[in-house]
C-alpha atoms as an extended CHARMM CRD file, in Angstrom:
* protein
*
        91  EXT
         1         1  VAL       CA              0.0000000000        0.0000000000        0.0000000000  PROA      1               0.0000000000
         2         2  ARG       CA              2.8000000000        2.4110000000        0.8480000000  PROA      2               0.0000000000
         3         3  ASN       CA              4.4550000000        1.8230000000       -2.5370000000  PROA      3               0.0000000000
         4         4  ILE       CA              1.1640000000        2.5240000000       -4.2970000000  PROA      4               0.0000000000
         5         5  PHE       CA              0.6480000000        5.7070000000       -2.2670000000  PROA      5               0.0000000000
         6         6  ARG       CA              4.2200000000        6.8090000000       -2.9720000000  PROA      6               0.0000000000
         7         7  ARG       CA              3.7260000000        6.2920000000       -6.7180000000  PROA      7               0.0000000000
         8         8  LEU       CA              0.3130000000        8.0160000000       -6.7940000000  PROA      8               0.0000000000
         9         9  CYS       CA              1.4910000000       11.0070000000       -4.7580000000  PROA      9               0.0000000000
        10        10  LYS       CA              4.4680000000       11.4710000000       -7.0430000000  PROA      10              0.0000000000
        11        11  ALA       CA              2.4240000000       11.0470000000      -10.2520000000  PROA      11              0.0000000000
        12        12  GLY       CA             -0.3210000000       13.3500000000       -8.9980000000  PROA      12              0.0000000000
        13        13  LYS       CA              2.1610000000       15.9160000000       -7.6400000000  PROA      13              0.0000000000
        14        14  ILE       CA              0.3260000000       15.8380000000       -4.3220000000  PROA      14              0.0000000000
        15        15  PRO       CA              2.0840000000       17.9650000000       -1.7050000000  PROA      15              0.0000000000
        16        16  VAL       CA              2.6550000000       15.9990000000        1.4860000000  PROA      16              0.0000000000
        17        17  GLU       CA              3.8670000000       17.4360000000        4.7740000000  PROA      17              0.0000000000
        18        18  GLY       CA              6.2150000000       15.5430000000        7.0420000000  PROA      18              0.0000000000
        19        19  GLU       CA              9.2540000000       13.3700000000        6.6590000000  PROA      19              0.0000000000
        20        20  HSD       CA              7.7380000000       11.0290000000        4.0570000000  PROA      20              0.0000000000
        21        21  GLU       CA              7.1580000000       11.9320000000        0.4300000000  PROA      21              0.0000000000
        22        22  TYR       CA              3.8340000000       10.1340000000        0.2790000000  PROA      22              0.0000000000
        23        23  LEU       CA              0.6030000000        9.7530000000        2.1850000000  PROA      23              0.0000000000
        24        24  LYS       CA              0.5450000000        6.9660000000        4.6990000000  PROA      24              0.0000000000
        25        25  PRO       CA             -2.5840000000        4.8060000000        4.8890000000  PROA      25              0.0000000000
        26        26  HSD       CA             -3.7190000000        6.4030000000        8.1490000000  PROA      26              0.0000000000
        27        27  GLY       CA             -3.1930000000        9.8920000000        6.7170000000  PROA      27              0.0000000000
        28        28  ALA       CA             -5.2950000000        8.9880000000        3.7070000000  PROA      28              0.0000000000
        29        29  ARG       CA             -8.0160000000        7.6800000000        6.0110000000  PROA      29              0.0000000000
        30        30  ARG       CA             -7.9470000000       10.8940000000        8.0440000000  PROA      30              0.0000000000
        31        31  GLY       CA             -8.1370000000       12.9620000000        4.8660000000  PROA      31              0.0000000000
        32        32  ALA       CA            -11.1120000000       10.9870000000        3.6020000000  PROA      32              0.0000000000
        33        33  GLY       CA            -12.7910000000       11.3380000000        6.9960000000  PROA      33              0.0000000000
        34        34  GLU       CA            -12.2380000000       15.0770000000        6.9850000000  PROA      34              0.0000000000
        35        35  ALA       CA            -13.6780000000       15.4080000000        3.4820000000  PROA      35              0.0000000000
        36        36  LEU       CA            -16.7660000000       13.4430000000        4.5320000000  PROA      36              0.0000000000
        37        37  TYR       CA            -17.1260000000       15.4390000000        7.7350000000  PROA      37              0.0000000000
        38        38  ARG       CA            -17.0020000000       18.7410000000        5.8350000000  PROA      38              0.0000000000
        39        39  ALA       CA            -19.2760000000       17.6600000000        2.9900000000  PROA      39              0.0000000000
        40        40  GLU       CA            -21.7870000000       15.3840000000        4.6910000000  PROA      40              0.0000000000
        41        41  GLY       CA            -21.4700000000       15.9430000000        8.4310000000  PROA      41              0.0000000000
        42        42  SER       CA            -20.2730000000       14.0020000000       11.4240000000  PROA      42              0.0000000000
        43        43  ALA       CA            -22.7510000000       11.1150000000       11.0870000000  PROA      43              0.0000000000
        44        44  ALA       CA            -21.5410000000       10.2740000000        7.5720000000  PROA      44              0.0000000000
        45        45  ALA       CA            -17.9040000000       10.4420000000        8.6600000000  PROA      45              0.0000000000
        46        46  GLN       CA            -18.6210000000        8.2630000000       11.6860000000  PROA      46              0.0000000000
        47        47  ARG       CA            -20.2860000000        5.5940000000        9.5590000000  PROA      47              0.0000000000
        48        48  ALA       CA            -17.5280000000        5.5850000000        6.9200000000  PROA      48              0.0000000000
        49        49  LEU       CA            -14.7280000000        5.5050000000        9.4850000000  PROA      49              0.0000000000
        50        50  ARG       CA            -16.6190000000        2.9220000000       11.5380000000  PROA      50              0.0000000000
        51        51  HSD       CA            -16.1930000000        4.7660000000       14.8210000000  PROA      51              0.0000000000
        52        52  GLU       CA            -18.3090000000        3.0070000000       17.4280000000  PROA      52              0.0000000000
        53        53  ASP       CA            -18.6310000000        6.1330000000       19.5580000000  PROA      53              0.0000000000
        54        54  PRO       CA            -19.7440000000        9.3950000000       17.8690000000  PROA      54              0.0000000000
        55        55  SER       CA            -17.5510000000       11.3630000000       20.2690000000  PROA      55              0.0000000000
        56        56  THR       CA            -14.4680000000        9.7960000000       18.6470000000  PROA      56              0.0000000000
        57        57  THR       CA            -15.3930000000       11.3780000000       15.3220000000  PROA      57              0.0000000000
        58        58  SER       CA            -16.2660000000       14.7010000000       16.9470000000  PROA      58              0.0000000000
        59        59  LYS       CA            -12.9400000000       14.8360000000       18.7940000000  PROA      59              0.0000000000
        60        60  MET       CA            -10.9140000000       13.9940000000       15.6740000000  PROA      60              0.0000000000
        61        61  TYR       CA            -12.5290000000       16.7130000000       13.5880000000  PROA      61              0.0000000000
        62        62  SER       CA            -13.3030000000       19.3300000000       16.2450000000  PROA      62              0.0000000000
        63        63  HSD       CA            -10.9530000000       21.7460000000       14.4600000000  PROA      63              0.0000000000
        64        64  ILE       CA            -13.4690000000       21.8820000000       11.5960000000  PROA      64              0.0000000000
        65        65  GLU       CA            -16.3190000000       22.9240000000       13.8860000000  PROA      65              0.0000000000
        66        66  ALA       CA            -14.1170000000       25.5210000000       15.5810000000  PROA      66              0.0000000000
        67        67  SER       CA            -13.0870000000       26.9390000000       12.2120000000  PROA      67              0.0000000000
        68        68  GLU       CA            -16.6810000000       27.0620000000       10.9800000000  PROA      68              0.0000000000
        69        69  GLN       CA            -17.8460000000       28.7740000000       14.1820000000  PROA      69              0.0000000000
        70        70  ALA       CA            -15.0630000000       31.3550000000       13.8330000000  PROA      70              0.0000000000
        71        71  GLU       CA            -16.2270000000       32.0840000000       10.2750000000  PROA      71              0.0000000000
        72        72  VAL       CA            -19.8390000000       32.4980000000       11.4250000000  PROA      72              0.0000000000
        73        73  ALA       CA            -18.7570000000       34.9130000000       14.1480000000  PROA      73              0.0000000000
        74        74  SER       CA            -16.5450000000       36.8820000000       11.7520000000  PROA      74              0.0000000000
        75        75  ASP       CA            -19.3960000000       37.1610000000        9.2400000000  PROA      75              0.0000000000
        76        76  ALA       CA            -21.7490000000       38.3940000000       11.9590000000  PROA      76              0.0000000000
        77        77  PHE       CA            -19.3220000000       41.0920000000       13.0880000000  PROA      77              0.0000000000
        78        78  GLU       CA            -18.7330000000       42.1910000000        9.4920000000  PROA      78              0.0000000000
        79        79  LYS       CA            -22.4970000000       42.5520000000        8.9540000000  PROA      79              0.0000000000
        80        80  ILE       CA            -22.7490000000       44.6820000000       12.0800000000  PROA      80              0.0000000000
        81        81  ASP       CA            -19.8340000000       46.8470000000       10.9300000000  PROA      81              0.0000000000
        82        82  GLU       CA            -21.3000000000       47.2440000000        7.4350000000  PROA      82              0.0000000000
        83        83  SER       CA            -24.7610000000       48.1560000000        8.7050000000  PROA      83              0.0000000000
        84        84  GLY       CA            -23.3360000000       50.8950000000       10.8980000000  PROA      84              0.0000000000
        85        85  THR       CA            -24.9510000000       49.4700000000       14.0060000000  PROA      85              0.0000000000
        86        86  SER       CA            -23.2730000000       50.8840000000       17.0590000000  PROA      86              0.0000000000
        87        87  LYS       CA            -22.4100000000       48.9690000000       20.1920000000  PROA      87              0.0000000000
        88        88  GLY       CA            -25.3360000000       50.5220000000       22.0770000000  PROA      88              0.0000000000
        89        89  ASP       CA            -27.8290000000       49.3780000000       19.4190000000  PROA      89              0.0000000000
        90        90  ILE       CA            -27.1390000000       45.6770000000       19.9190000000  PROA      90              0.0000000000
        91        91  SER       CA            -29.5540000000       43.9760000000       22.3430000000  PROA      91              0.0000000000
């Protein structure tokens, strides 16, 4: 499997961080899980990764939820700034 991943990463010019020049099987699994989590939600990722406990999936990909919440908050503050609403006008 590692030889196949090495060949595919090289042929596809896939940038890989770390000491190896190819994705390791676990890294590929994590990447697939992250893609599922982002596109279809935690339940889909949990089923595909076969995590018995949903909290395992949530813990592994909690950075996604934190990032999404930060974006929501940033968007909200930008809307307030653009509308000219002052601090005293917010209830």
